[in-house]
């Protein structure tokens, strides 16, 4: 049980560390380019990120639960909305940068 | 001179540090404030907290409606778990009962043939290694192989023997202490209720009665318990989640696990309490008090559609929750409502799964629970989905089909449970999705073979404490 705990814990520590670094770099980059990001774009991005994390968590653990079909379906259920939610602010910011 | 320079100003950096520190401080303040560890240990729920979405109810209630004024105890021969011959029901005059018993015998024969045919064909799940796994797991099940003990338990060294006073503390401390000990002994969760005129009805008269005596004794089959033994310590005995889903293969082993641990945990707890200087007896491993009712009244789980106990953590995939009756003053634990019984209303996957496999389910498929019983094997005084026990084959297809009976790794399960605890609006949708997403039984050759190659560094389901 401790091995399981440590495996999941290590995985999530790495994910959140990468997220922390990535978000910090994103904020620094937005400020340096003086890009205007509205509050609802931040909100959509946050929701998309949460949905992506939920998709990843359920996908990985679905296989651990021996529920392979559910793992793939949950990846799609939360992953597709995550992509859509993230695509809106990303494309809008991308157009502003260009 | 270095051409590299940071785009983060000193001001921004200090602002970030400050925000981080403020966040940590806010988290510390938001955590439950406890004066000291003694205060923490004094709570009857100390050491184990239900999930945040589980609500507590008043004592002597449950998430099902109970009318104590008409609630009846089992009176000899109406035990639903007993063989059909002792049902105390005039079978020759009840064609439905005769048909059901014959049907049950037919199902039993069909499933036995499936086992025999698959064993002859050497199919995965029915091979000699699977059969050997089953045979090994039966050792000590129901206490077979253990030395018989009186219902008062074996002898222990008491405080009197040691010349020290017996343990004393508040009832809350006692409950917390018993919880900690029970967990070490193998019980993931305990509950406590006090014996009152109402709750004594959970104990059938053919198993036990209470008298003004100083010592317990046996009157034939009936255990006579002193009135001073006023508290019931209910301890949950779990079972591996995965192996309950593999019936009728020989990898169906969870029940053996549970019934092995039950008597062992019981005697360990009984010795623990006796060594503290108190007394603890069992009247019958699962019948006195009836373990499902005891679990529901003490907050371990809720009654569900299959007339089993459904826990918020493991669904109905638990083995049972027997109890010890003791004179150690304990703080009762409150019954719970996690939305599970309300979910049963819109779900009924258990009944449809049973119908799909056995063809004539004993599970009530009506949307609403009822006070109307189907026979003397149902409890009068509980508004429930009345189960037609004579047709029950004890196969656990229902348990393994329940949406609440899952491994608890994917957070989708907690999301569904949390939402279901607060609103019933999505229950039908969740039940449909459970089916569409393929949860439940997967009896393929790969499924049975993969168990033998599971990663033992990460596999968590071979124990009942996780």
Tab-separated table of N, CA and C in Angstrom, chain B residues 354-408:
chain	number	residue	atom	x	y	z
B	354	UNK	N	-29.025	-8.946	-11.712
B	354	UNK	CA	-29.467	-10.242	-11.196
B	354	UNK	C	-30.444	-10.891	-12.177
B	355	UNK	N	-31.398	-10.118	-12.663
B	355	UNK	CA	-32.355	-10.629	-13.640
B	355	UNK	C	-31.656	-11.128	-14.886
B	356	UNK	N	-30.656	-10.357	-15.311
B	356	UNK	CA	-29.941	-10.710	-16.534
B	356	UNK	C	-29.172	-12.003	-16.416
B	357	UNK	N	-28.743	-12.321	-15.197
B	357	UNK	CA	-27.942	-13.532	-15.002
B	357	UNK	C	-28.814	-14.674	-14.485
B	358	UNK	N	-29.583	-14.412	-13.451
B	358	UNK	CA	-30.385	-15.458	-12.823
B	358	UNK	C	-31.800	-15.560	-13.361
B	359	UNK	N	-32.291	-14.455	-13.930
B	359	UNK	CA	-33.576	-14.504	-14.611
B	359	UNK	C	-34.790	-14.170	-13.782
B	360	UNK	N	-34.750	-14.300	-12.485
B	360	UNK	CA	-35.919	-14.026	-11.642
B	360	UNK	C	-35.405	-13.500	-10.322
B	361	UNK	N	-35.202	-12.186	-10.284
B	361	UNK	CA	-34.474	-11.625	-9.174
B	361	UNK	C	-35.305	-11.550	-7.902
B	362	UNK	N	-34.705	-11.792	-6.753
B	362	UNK	CA	-35.394	-11.569	-5.480
B	362	UNK	C	-35.371	-10.099	-5.075
B	363	UNK	N	-34.672	-9.274	-5.862
B	363	UNK	CA	-34.526	-7.857	-5.524
B	363	UNK	C	-35.765	-7.094	-5.980
B	364	UNK	N	-36.289	-6.276	-5.101
B	364	UNK	CA	-37.460	-5.466	-5.413
B	364	UNK	C	-37.055	-4.381	-6.406
B	365	UNK	N	-37.702	-4.366	-7.566
B	365	UNK	CA	-37.335	-3.404	-8.607
B	365	UNK	C	-38.240	-2.178	-8.638
B	366	UNK	N	-39.162	-2.083	-7.670
B	366	UNK	CA	-40.039	-0.918	-7.627
B	366	UNK	C	-39.222	0.339	-7.354
B	367	UNK	N	-39.749	1.459	-7.789
B	367	UNK	CA	-39.026	2.710	-7.592
B	367	UNK	C	-39.057	3.145	-6.120
B	368	UNK	N	-40.217	2.959	-5.492
B	368	UNK	CA	-40.363	3.441	-4.128
B	368	UNK	C	-40.237	2.295	-3.125
B	369	UNK	N	-39.617	2.539	-1.985
B	369	UNK	CA	-39.609	1.518	-0.928
B	369	UNK	C	-41.003	1.390	-0.330
B	370	UNK	N	-41.214	0.349	0.438
B	370	UNK	CA	-42.529	0.085	0.967
B	370	UNK	C	-42.449	-0.493	2.378
B	371	UNK	N	-43.542	-0.325	3.114
B	371	UNK	CA	-43.653	-0.953	4.435
B	371	UNK	C	-44.129	-2.405	4.297
B	372	UNK	N	-44.703	-2.744	3.150
B	372	UNK	CA	-45.315	-4.058	2.970
B	372	UNK	C	-44.269	-5.140	2.776
B	373	UNK	N	-44.255	-6.095	3.684
B	373	UNK	CA	-43.261	-7.162	3.596
B	373	UNK	C	-43.714	-8.237	2.609
B	374	UNK	N	-42.772	-9.039	2.142
B	374	UNK	CA	-43.086	-10.124	1.190
B	374	UNK	C	-43.246	-11.459	1.903
B	375	UNK	N	-42.886	-11.505	3.159
B	375	UNK	CA	-42.990	-12.755	3.911
B	375	UNK	C	-42.328	-12.569	5.259
B	376	UNK	N	-42.333	-13.610	6.089
B	376	UNK	CA	-41.786	-13.479	7.444
B	376	UNK	C	-40.282	-13.272	7.463
B	377	UNK	N	-39.637	-13.419	6.288
B	377	UNK	CA	-38.214	-13.171	6.215
B	377	UNK	C	-37.885	-11.698	6.108
B	378	UNK	N	-38.849	-10.816	5.976
B	378	UNK	CA	-38.626	-9.368	5.963
B	378	UNK	C	-38.923	-8.788	7.342
B	379	UNK	N	-38.265	-7.710	7.641
B	379	UNK	CA	-38.430	-7.043	8.921
B	379	UNK	C	-39.660	-6.125	8.887
B	380	UNK	N	-40.581	-6.322	9.801
B	380	UNK	CA	-41.707	-5.401	9.938
B	380	UNK	C	-41.196	-4.135	10.618
B	381	UNK	N	-41.605	-2.984	10.083
B	381	UNK	CA	-41.243	-1.732	10.728
B	381	UNK	C	-40.161	-0.945	10.018
B	382	UNK	N	-39.769	-1.389	8.824
B	382	UNK	CA	-38.762	-0.667	8.049
B	382	UNK	C	-39.312	-0.435	6.649
B	383	UNK	N	-39.302	0.801	6.198
B	383	UNK	CA	-39.757	1.110	4.844
B	383	UNK	C	-38.568	0.918	3.905
B	384	UNK	N	-38.565	-0.211	3.232
B	384	UNK	CA	-37.375	-0.590	2.459
B	384	UNK	C	-37.790	-1.255	1.162
B	385	UNK	N	-36.794	-1.640	0.384
B	385	UNK	CA	-37.049	-2.460	-0.797
B	385	UNK	C	-37.062	-3.905	-0.310
B	386	UNK	N	-38.260	-4.407	-0.080
B	386	UNK	CA	-38.409	-5.696	0.587
B	386	UNK	C	-37.887	-6.822	-0.309
B	387	UNK	N	-36.986	-7.565	0.221
B	387	UNK	CA	-36.247	-8.588	-0.527
B	387	UNK	C	-36.954	-9.935	-0.399
B	388	UNK	N	-37.085	-10.632	-1.505
B	388	UNK	CA	-37.756	-11.936	-1.471
B	388	UNK	C	-36.705	-13.016	-1.244
B	389	UNK	N	-36.369	-13.246	0.012
B	389	UNK	CA	-35.227	-14.081	0.368
B	389	UNK	C	-35.274	-15.518	-0.150
B	390	UNK	N	-36.422	-16.173	-0.211
B	390	UNK	CA	-36.393	-17.578	-0.673
B	390	UNK	C	-35.814	-17.732	-2.068
B	391	UNK	N	-35.795	-16.627	-2.844
B	391	UNK	CA	-35.285	-16.734	-4.203
B	391	UNK	C	-33.802	-16.340	-4.285
B	392	UNK	N	-33.236	-15.962	-3.174
B	392	UNK	CA	-31.863	-15.472	-3.198
B	392	UNK	C	-30.888	-16.624	-3.261
B	393	UNK	N	-29.956	-16.529	-4.176
B	393	UNK	CA	-28.973	-17.589	-4.330
B	393	UNK	C	-27.661	-17.264	-3.631
B	394	UNK	N	-27.521	-16.072	-3.050
B	394	UNK	CA	-26.300	-15.675	-2.349
B	394	UNK	C	-25.095	-15.663	-3.294
B	395	UNK	N	-25.314	-15.176	-4.513
B	395	UNK	CA	-24.263	-15.253	-5.517
B	395	UNK	C	-23.387	-14.012	-5.593
B	396	UNK	N	-23.862	-12.873	-5.082
B	396	UNK	CA	-23.169	-11.570	-5.084
B	396	UNK	C	-23.060	-10.910	-6.448
B	397	UNK	N	-23.871	-11.306	-7.422
B	397	UNK	CA	-23.898	-10.546	-8.679
B	397	UNK	C	-24.359	-9.123	-8.397
B	398	UNK	N	-25.227	-8.983	-7.421
B	398	UNK	CA	-25.755	-7.656	-7.091
B	398	UNK	C	-24.664	-6.766	-6.508
B	399	UNK	N	-23.937	-7.302	-5.531
B	399	UNK	CA	-22.869	-6.526	-4.899
B	399	UNK	C	-21.877	-6.027	-5.933
B	400	UNK	N	-21.490	-6.924	-6.846
B	400	UNK	CA	-20.441	-6.573	-7.796
B	400	UNK	C	-20.934	-5.648	-8.888
B	401	UNK	N	-22.256	-5.451	-8.981
B	401	UNK	CA	-22.807	-4.572	-10.002
B	401	UNK	C	-23.077	-3.170	-9.476
B	402	UNK	N	-23.084	-2.989	-8.189
B	402	UNK	CA	-23.479	-1.709	-7.592
B	402	UNK	C	-22.513	-0.594	-7.968
B	403	UNK	N	-23.024	0.572	-8.403
B	403	UNK	CA	-22.135	1.685	-8.745
B	403	UNK	C	-21.314	2.190	-7.565
B	404	UNK	N	-21.765	1.919	-6.356
B	404	UNK	CA	-21.027	2.371	-5.188
B	404	UNK	C	-19.954	1.376	-4.770
B	405	UNK	N	-19.971	0.212	-5.377
B	405	UNK	CA	-18.987	-0.808	-5.016
B	405	UNK	C	-17.819	-0.802	-5.975
B	406	UNK	N	-16.981	0.186	-5.860
B	406	UNK	CA	-15.859	0.321	-6.776
B	406	UNK	C	-14.553	0.402	-6.001
B	407	UNK	N	-13.479	0.197	-6.745
B	407	UNK	CA	-12.189	0.560	-6.181
B	407	UNK	C	-12.223	2.084	-6.037
B	408	UNK	N	-11.529	2.614	-5.114
B	408	UNK	CA	-11.633	4.046	-4.828
B	408	UNK	C	-10.431	4.834	-5.310
